[in-house]
GROMACS .gro file of C-alpha atoms in nm:
model
   60
    1MET     CA    1   1.204   2.970  -1.855
    2THR     CA    2   1.421   2.951  -1.544
    3ARG     CA    3   1.697   2.703  -1.504
    4LYS     CA    4   1.752   2.515  -1.184
    5PRO     CA    5   2.108   2.462  -1.063
    6PRO     CA    6   2.236   2.107  -1.094
    7GLN     CA    7   2.165   1.891  -0.793
    8ASP     CA    8   2.504   1.718  -0.797
    9GLY     CA    9   2.672   1.975  -0.574
   10SER     CA   10   2.880   2.127  -0.854
   11ALA     CA   11   2.760   2.482  -0.772
   12GLN     CA   12   2.871   2.434  -0.414
   13LYS     CA   13   3.209   2.301  -0.532
   14ALA     CA   14   3.250   2.599  -0.765
   15ARG     CA   15   3.185   2.843  -0.479
   16LYS     CA   16   3.437   2.661  -0.261
   17THR     CA   17   3.698   2.666  -0.538
   18SER     CA   18   3.629   3.034  -0.604
   19GLY     CA   19   3.671   3.108  -0.234
   20ASN     CA   20   4.000   2.917  -0.230
   21HIS     CA   21   4.126   3.116  -0.529
   22LYS     CA   22   4.029   3.445  -0.365
   23ALA     CA   23   4.208   3.346  -0.044
   24LEU     CA   24   4.521   3.249  -0.237
   25ILE     CA   25   4.521   3.574  -0.435
   26THR     CA   26   4.468   3.778  -0.117
   27ARG     CA   27   4.753   3.598   0.058
   28ASN     CA   28   4.994   3.653  -0.231
   29LEU     CA   29   4.903   4.021  -0.266
   30ARG     CA   30   4.962   4.077   0.105
   31LEU     CA   31   5.299   3.906   0.082
   32ALA     CA   32   5.407   4.114  -0.218
   33PHE     CA   33   5.285   4.449  -0.087
   34GLY     CA   34   5.411   4.377   0.263
   35GLU     CA   35   5.763   4.337   0.131
   36VAL     CA   36   5.743   4.663  -0.064
   37ALA     CA   37   5.596   4.854   0.230
   38SER     CA   38   5.878   4.744   0.459
   39GLU     CA   39   6.152   4.870   0.227
   40PRO     CA   40   6.324   5.195   0.328
   41VAL     CA   41   6.247   5.516   0.141
   42PRO     CA   42   6.535   5.599  -0.098
   43ASP     CA   43   6.747   5.901  -0.005
   44ARG     CA   44   6.670   6.078  -0.332
   45PHE     CA   45   6.298   6.072  -0.247
   46LEU     CA   46   6.368   6.207   0.100
   47ASP     CA   47   6.576   6.486  -0.057
   48LEU     CA   48   6.291   6.570  -0.296
   49LEU     CA   49   6.042   6.578  -0.011
   50GLY     CA   50   6.271   6.810   0.184
   51LYS     CA   51   6.298   7.044  -0.114
   52LEU     CA   52   5.920   7.047  -0.153
   53ASP     CA   53   5.876   7.127   0.216
   54THR     CA   54   6.125   7.412   0.185
   55ALA     CA   55   5.950   7.548  -0.126
   56GLU     CA   56   5.610   7.530   0.046
   57GLY     CA   57   5.750   7.713   0.349
   58LYS     CA   58   5.871   7.999   0.128
   59LYS     CA   59   5.526   8.036  -0.031
   60GLN     CA   60   5.356   8.095   0.303
   0.00000   0.00000   0.00000
C-alpha cells in the first residue's frame, strides 16, 4: 500500500522550512570558519614549520 502525501501543502512547507534551516546553518558555518581562517598563524607554529623544513632539507 502506498501513501499519498497530504494535499494541504504541508510537504511543501516542510521543504521550505528545511531549506531555510540549511541556509541558516550554512551562513553560520561560513561566519565561524571565516573568522578562524582570517586569524594569523601563531609564531610557535611558524617555528615548527621552519624546523620541519630544515629537517627535510637535511634528509635530501
